[in-house]
Amino acid sequence: MNVYIKGMGTISPQQSWGDDILLLHAYDYRGVLLSCIEPEYENWLDPRQLRRMSRILKMGITAALIALREADIELPDGIITGTGYGCLEDTGTFLTKLIENKEEALNPTPFIQSTHNTIGSTIAMLLQCQGYNQTFTHRAFSFEHALLDALMTLEDSTAENLLVGGVDEVTPASHAIQSRFDIFRKKQASTLRLFQPMRPGTVNGEGAAFFVLSTINDSKSKAIIEGVHTLYQPSVKELYDSIHTFIRERGYTPKEIDFVLYGKTGDRKTDKTLESIRSDIFPRTRKGNFKHLCGEYPVAAGFACWLGARMLSESRVPEVISEKPLSEPPKNILIINTYFGTHYSLILLRSCRDII
């Protein structure tokens, strides 16, 4: 059974919403923190509701509404959300007030809105969707597990359309805490030159990406999701074997993969394994990268999935993505993502241009 991407909504550090040509003008950042380019939320949400919404809620809900409008669907059969860290801004606000007020006279709103499932539940309340609703908080596998749940739900139930997404934000406090682990660079003159040269650390990012997935193919279909697979702290041999098995079970050989989209971060240590995969498994396959555009965060695979589906639906690979010019557009794209060398995921997308 094929599962089609019918609508997509993405808010990221790039111009990923609206009707602009895909990455026509890629944004180049100076520094190590990439913040989202946000739309005018008043165009999507009631101003009275916006007053009570945190930034991550605005991003997640608006991305979901954009996806639903693109798919021309008002009410999905279910909502599945993935988030690695949840609503960090509200969590920080609650903990700060907890200390300042000595655990007395606390405003309950930040606590209520700090839970990980706030995003999915708020979308459901706005849409009046009483169907299946699930939130995955599996760190860097959160989006992938939401995607896996959606694929299994569509295959096993009567659901025809599901809203699936991943959302994570970065705040000054969270960036300061993470920076203590020396995972981010101290400075970066140009994020578009993140890989030149390779050196320790990467840049922090954030984003919201939602997709309407359906078992029905029509003119709205953008791409087919052929499969998703995750691996935690695999050995090099386990990783190699899993990649070979993953593409073989879907009827491909390494030579038949048209394009590989790598989650390189610019970190010399983390990217070493991805470089080995490129040379050992896909030496002649056309390739590209995406984290110089969005930064590193737990659900960055959602941005990659949006990017891959857009490239397939538009039959075009932007120069800022591909390492070399392409003579013809790809018919399938394999996303190989990693999160600081511990979490690895594979997502295979296929064009639906030839599907009747």
Coordinates of C-alpha atoms in Angstrom, one line a residue:
M1 CA 0.0 0.0 0.0
N2 CA 1.4 3.4 -1.0
V3 CA 1.2 6.3 1.4
Y4 CA 1.2 9.7 -0.2
I5 CA 2.2 13.1 1.0
K6 CA -0.7 15.3 0.1
G7 CA 0.1 18.6 1.9
M8 CA 3.1 20.1 3.7
G9 CA 3.6 23.0 6.0
T10 CA 7.0 24.0 7.2
I11 CA 8.4 26.8 9.3
S12 CA 12.1 26.8 9.4
P13 CA 15.2 29.1 9.3
Q14 CA 14.6 29.3 5.5
Q15 CA 11.7 30.7 3.5
S16 CA 9.8 27.4 3.6
W17 CA 6.2 28.7 3.6
G18 CA 4.3 30.6 1.0
D19 CA 4.4 30.1 -2.8
D20 CA 8.1 30.9 -3.3
I21 CA 10.3 28.8 -5.5
L22 CA 12.1 26.2 -3.4
L23 CA 15.2 27.8 -1.8
L24 CA 15.5 30.4 -4.6
H25 CA 17.3 32.6 -2.1
A26 CA 18.9 30.6 0.7
Y27 CA 19.4 32.5 3.9
D28 CA 23.0 32.6 5.2
Y29 CA 23.4 33.2 8.9
R30 CA 26.3 34.6 10.9
G31 CA 26.5 32.8 14.3
V32 CA 25.6 29.4 15.7
L33 CA 21.9 29.7 16.3
L34 CA 19.4 29.5 13.4
S35 CA 15.9 30.9 14.3
C36 CA 12.8 30.3 12.2
I37 CA 11.5 32.8 9.6
E38 CA 7.9 33.1 10.9
P39 CA 4.8 34.1 8.9
E40 CA 2.2 36.6 10.0
Y41 CA 0.3 34.4 12.4
E42 CA -2.7 36.7 12.3
N43 CA -3.4 35.3 8.8
W44 CA -3.9 31.9 10.2
L45 CA -5.0 32.2 13.8
D46 CA -7.5 34.4 15.8
P47 CA -5.6 37.3 17.4
R48 CA -7.4 36.6 20.7
Q49 CA -6.0 33.0 20.7
L50 CA -2.5 34.2 19.7
R51 CA -2.2 36.2 23.0
R52 CA -2.2 32.9 25.0
M53 CA 0.1 30.9 22.7
S54 CA 3.8 30.4 23.1
R55 CA 6.1 30.6 20.1
I56 CA 6.3 26.9 19.5
L57 CA 2.5 26.6 19.6
K58 CA 2.2 29.3 16.9
M59 CA 4.8 27.6 14.7
G60 CA 3.4 24.1 15.1
I61 CA -0.3 25.0 14.7
T62 CA 0.4 27.3 11.7
A63 CA 2.5 24.6 10.0
A64 CA -0.3 22.1 10.5
L65 CA -2.9 24.5 9.0
I66 CA -0.7 25.2 6.0
A67 CA -0.4 21.5 5.4
L68 CA -4.1 21.0 5.6
R69 CA -4.9 23.8 3.3
E70 CA -2.4 22.5 0.7
A71 CA -4.0 19.1 0.9
D72 CA -7.5 20.7 0.7
I73 CA -8.5 18.8 3.8
E74 CA -10.4 20.4 6.7
L75 CA -10.5 17.6 9.2
P76 CA -7.9 14.8 9.3
D77 CA -8.7 11.4 10.8
G78 CA -6.0 11.7 13.4
I79 CA -3.0 13.8 14.5
I80 CA 0.4 12.5 15.3
T81 CA 3.1 14.8 16.6
G82 CA 6.8 14.3 17.4
T83 CA 8.9 16.7 19.6
G84 CA 12.2 16.1 21.2
Y85 CA 12.1 18.8 23.9
G86 CA 8.5 20.0 23.9
C87 CA 7.6 23.5 24.8
L88 CA 10.9 24.8 26.1
E89 CA 9.9 28.4 26.5
D90 CA 6.9 27.6 28.7
T91 CA 9.0 25.1 30.7
G92 CA 11.7 27.7 31.3
T93 CA 9.1 30.3 32.3
F94 CA 7.5 27.9 34.8
L95 CA 10.8 26.8 36.4
T96 CA 12.0 30.4 36.6
K97 CA 8.8 31.6 38.4
L98 CA 9.0 28.5 40.6
I99 CA 12.3 29.7 41.9
E100 CA 11.6 33.4 42.0
N101 CA 8.2 32.9 43.9
K102 CA 9.7 30.3 46.2
E103 CA 7.1 27.8 45.0
E104 CA 4.2 30.0 46.0
A105 CA 1.4 31.8 44.0
L106 CA 2.4 30.2 40.6
N107 CA 0.6 31.0 37.4
P108 CA -0.6 27.5 36.1
T109 CA -0.7 28.5 32.5
P110 CA 3.0 28.0 31.7
F111 CA 2.9 24.6 33.4
I112 CA -0.2 23.5 31.5
Q113 CA 1.4 24.6 28.2
S114 CA 4.8 23.1 29.0
T115 CA 3.8 19.5 28.4
H116 CA 5.0 17.8 25.2
N117 CA 1.5 16.9 24.0
T118 CA 0.4 20.6 24.1
I119 CA 1.0 21.1 20.4
G120 CA -1.0 18.1 19.2
S121 CA -3.8 18.6 21.6
T122 CA -4.2 22.3 20.8
I123 CA -4.3 21.5 17.0
A124 CA -7.0 18.9 17.8
M125 CA -9.1 21.4 19.8
L126 CA -8.8 24.1 17.1
L127 CA -9.9 21.6 14.4
Q128 CA -12.4 19.9 16.6
C129 CA -10.7 16.6 15.7
Q130 CA -11.7 13.8 18.0
G131 CA -9.8 11.1 16.2
Y132 CA -6.6 9.3 17.1
N133 CA -4.1 11.7 18.8
Q134 CA -0.6 10.8 19.8
T135 CA 2.6 12.6 20.7
F136 CA 6.1 10.9 20.5
T137 CA 8.8 12.4 22.7
H138 CA 11.7 10.0 21.7
R139 CA 14.4 12.7 21.5
A140 CA 16.0 12.5 18.0
F141 CA 13.6 9.8 16.9
S142 CA 10.4 11.7 17.7
F143 CA 9.5 12.7 14.1
E144 CA 10.6 9.3 12.7
H145 CA 8.4 7.4 15.2
A146 CA 5.5 9.7 14.5
L147 CA 6.0 8.9 10.9
L148 CA 6.2 5.1 11.6
D149 CA 3.0 5.3 13.7
A150 CA 1.2 7.1 10.8
L151 CA 2.3 4.5 8.2
M152 CA 1.2 1.6 10.5
T153 CA -2.1 3.3 11.3
L154 CA -2.9 4.0 7.7
E155 CA -2.2 0.4 6.8
D156 CA -4.1 -1.2 9.7
S157 CA -7.1 1.0 10.1
T158 CA -9.9 2.8 8.1
A159 CA -8.1 6.1 8.4
E160 CA -7.6 7.8 5.0
N161 CA -5.8 11.0 6.0
L162 CA -3.5 11.7 9.0
L163 CA -1.8 14.9 10.0
V164 CA 1.8 14.1 11.0
G165 CA 4.6 16.4 12.1
G166 CA 7.6 17.3 14.2
V167 CA 8.2 20.5 16.2
D168 CA 11.1 21.8 18.3
E169 CA 12.2 25.2 19.3
V170 CA 15.4 26.7 20.7
T171 CA 15.5 29.4 23.5
P172 CA 18.4 31.4 24.9
A173 CA 18.3 29.2 28.0
S174 CA 18.2 25.9 26.2
H175 CA 21.0 27.0 23.8
A176 CA 23.2 28.1 26.8
I177 CA 22.6 24.7 28.6
Q178 CA 23.4 22.7 25.5
S179 CA 26.5 24.7 24.7
R180 CA 28.0 23.6 27.9
F181 CA 28.5 20.2 26.3
D182 CA 30.6 21.6 23.6
I183 CA 28.4 20.3 20.8
F184 CA 28.0 23.7 19.1
R185 CA 30.7 26.0 17.7
K186 CA 31.7 29.2 19.4
K187 CA 31.2 31.1 16.2
Q188 CA 30.4 30.6 12.5
A189 CA 30.9 33.3 9.9
S190 CA 28.6 31.7 7.3
T191 CA 26.2 28.8 7.8
L192 CA 26.1 28.1 4.1
R193 CA 29.8 27.3 4.4
L194 CA 29.2 25.0 7.4
F195 CA 31.2 22.2 5.8
Q196 CA 34.2 24.3 4.7
P197 CA 36.2 23.4 6.5
M198 CA 35.1 20.5 8.7
R199 CA 35.8 21.2 12.4
P200 CA 34.4 20.3 15.8
G201 CA 30.8 21.3 16.6
T202 CA 27.9 22.4 14.6
V203 CA 25.1 25.1 14.7
N204 CA 21.8 25.0 16.6
G205 CA 18.5 25.1 14.8
E206 CA 14.7 24.7 15.2
G207 CA 11.6 24.2 13.1
A208 CA 8.1 22.9 12.6
A209 CA 7.1 20.5 9.8
F210 CA 3.7 18.9 9.3
F211 CA 2.4 16.6 6.5
V212 CA -0.9 15.3 5.5
L213 CA -0.5 11.6 4.7
S214 CA -3.1 9.6 2.7
T215 CA -3.7 6.3 1.1
I216 CA -5.5 8.0 -1.8
N217 CA -3.5 9.3 -4.8
D218 CA -4.8 12.3 -6.6
S219 CA -3.6 15.6 -8.1
K220 CA -2.5 16.8 -4.6
S221 CA 0.0 14.0 -4.1
K222 CA 3.6 15.3 -3.7
A223 CA 5.6 12.1 -3.0
I224 CA 5.4 8.6 -1.7
I225 CA 6.9 7.5 1.6
E226 CA 8.4 4.1 0.9
G227 CA 9.8 3.4 4.4
V228 CA 11.3 4.7 7.7
H229 CA 13.9 3.0 9.8
T230 CA 15.8 4.0 13.0
L231 CA 19.0 2.8 14.6
Y232 CA 20.4 3.9 18.0
Q233 CA 24.2 3.8 18.5
P234 CA 24.8 1.2 15.8
S235 CA 28.3 -0.1 15.0
V236 CA 29.6 0.8 11.5
K237 CA 28.8 -2.8 10.4
E238 CA 25.2 -2.6 11.8
L239 CA 24.7 0.7 10.1
Y240 CA 26.0 -0.6 6.7
D241 CA 23.9 -3.8 7.0
S242 CA 20.8 -1.9 7.9
I243 CA 21.1 0.5 4.9
H244 CA 21.6 -2.4 2.5
T245 CA 18.6 -4.3 4.0
F246 CA 16.4 -1.2 4.1
I247 CA 16.8 -0.4 0.4
R248 CA 16.8 -4.1 -0.7
E249 CA 13.4 -4.8 1.1
R250 CA 12.0 -1.9 -1.0
G251 CA 13.2 -3.3 -4.3
Y252 CA 16.3 -1.2 -4.8
T253 CA 20.0 -1.6 -5.1
P254 CA 22.5 1.2 -4.0
K255 CA 23.0 2.0 -7.7
E256 CA 19.2 2.5 -8.2
I257 CA 19.0 5.3 -5.5
D258 CA 18.9 8.5 -7.5
F259 CA 19.8 11.0 -4.7
V260 CA 21.0 10.7 -1.1
L261 CA 20.2 13.6 1.2
Y262 CA 22.7 13.5 4.1
G263 CA 22.3 15.1 7.6
K264 CA 25.9 16.3 7.8
T265 CA 26.5 18.8 10.5
G266 CA 30.0 20.1 9.7
D267 CA 31.3 18.3 12.8
R268 CA 34.4 16.4 11.9
K269 CA 33.7 13.5 14.2
T270 CA 30.0 13.1 13.5
D271 CA 30.3 13.4 9.8
K272 CA 33.1 10.8 9.5
T273 CA 30.6 7.9 9.4
L274 CA 28.4 9.6 6.8
E275 CA 31.5 10.2 4.7
S276 CA 32.3 6.5 4.9
I277 CA 28.7 5.6 3.8
R278 CA 29.0 7.9 0.8
S279 CA 32.3 6.4 -0.3
D280 CA 31.5 2.7 0.5
I281 CA 27.8 2.3 -0.3
F282 CA 26.9 5.2 -2.6
P283 CA 30.2 6.2 -4.4
R284 CA 28.5 7.3 -7.6
T285 CA 25.1 8.4 -6.3
R286 CA 24.2 12.0 -6.5
K287 CA 24.2 13.6 -3.1
G288 CA 23.4 16.7 -1.1
N289 CA 23.1 18.1 2.4
F290 CA 20.5 20.0 4.4
K291 CA 21.6 21.0 7.9
H292 CA 23.5 24.1 6.7
L293 CA 20.0 25.4 6.0
C294 CA 18.2 24.4 9.2
G295 CA 20.8 23.6 11.9
E296 CA 20.8 20.6 14.2
Y297 CA 17.8 19.8 16.3
P298 CA 15.9 16.6 17.3
V299 CA 13.2 16.7 14.5
A300 CA 15.5 18.0 11.7
A301 CA 14.4 15.0 9.7
G302 CA 11.1 16.7 9.3
F303 CA 12.8 19.5 7.4
A304 CA 14.6 17.0 5.3
C305 CA 11.4 15.1 4.5
W306 CA 9.8 18.4 3.4
L307 CA 12.8 19.2 1.3
G308 CA 12.9 15.8 -0.4
A309 CA 9.2 15.8 -1.2
R310 CA 9.4 19.3 -2.6
M311 CA 12.4 18.3 -4.8
L312 CA 10.5 15.3 -6.1
S313 CA 7.2 17.1 -6.7
E314 CA 8.9 20.1 -8.5
S315 CA 11.5 17.9 -10.3
R316 CA 14.3 20.2 -9.2
V317 CA 17.2 20.1 -6.8
P318 CA 18.4 23.5 -5.7
E319 CA 22.1 24.3 -6.1
V320 CA 22.4 25.0 -2.4
I321 CA 21.5 21.4 -1.7
S322 CA 23.3 19.4 -4.3
E323 CA 27.1 19.1 -4.3
K324 CA 27.2 18.9 -8.1
P325 CA 24.8 20.0 -10.8
L326 CA 22.2 17.4 -11.7
S327 CA 21.6 16.4 -15.4
E328 CA 18.1 15.1 -14.6
P329 CA 15.8 15.3 -11.6
P330 CA 15.7 12.3 -9.2
K331 CA 12.9 9.8 -9.0
N332 CA 13.7 8.7 -5.5
I333 CA 15.5 10.2 -2.5
L334 CA 17.1 8.5 0.5
I335 CA 17.4 10.6 3.6
I336 CA 20.2 9.5 5.9
N337 CA 20.1 11.6 9.1
T338 CA 22.1 11.4 12.3
Y339 CA 21.8 13.3 15.6
F340 CA 25.3 13.8 17.1
G341 CA 26.4 10.4 16.0
T342 CA 24.0 8.4 18.3
H343 CA 20.6 8.4 16.5
Y344 CA 20.5 7.4 12.8
S345 CA 17.4 7.3 10.7
L346 CA 16.6 6.4 7.1
I347 CA 13.6 7.8 5.1
L348 CA 13.0 6.7 1.5
L349 CA 10.8 9.0 -0.7
R350 CA 9.7 8.2 -4.3
S351 CA 8.2 10.4 -6.9
C352 CA 4.5 9.8 -7.7
R353 CA 4.7 11.4 -11.2
D354 CA 4.6 8.0 -12.9
I355 CA 1.8 6.6 -10.6
I356 CA -1.6 6.5 -12.3

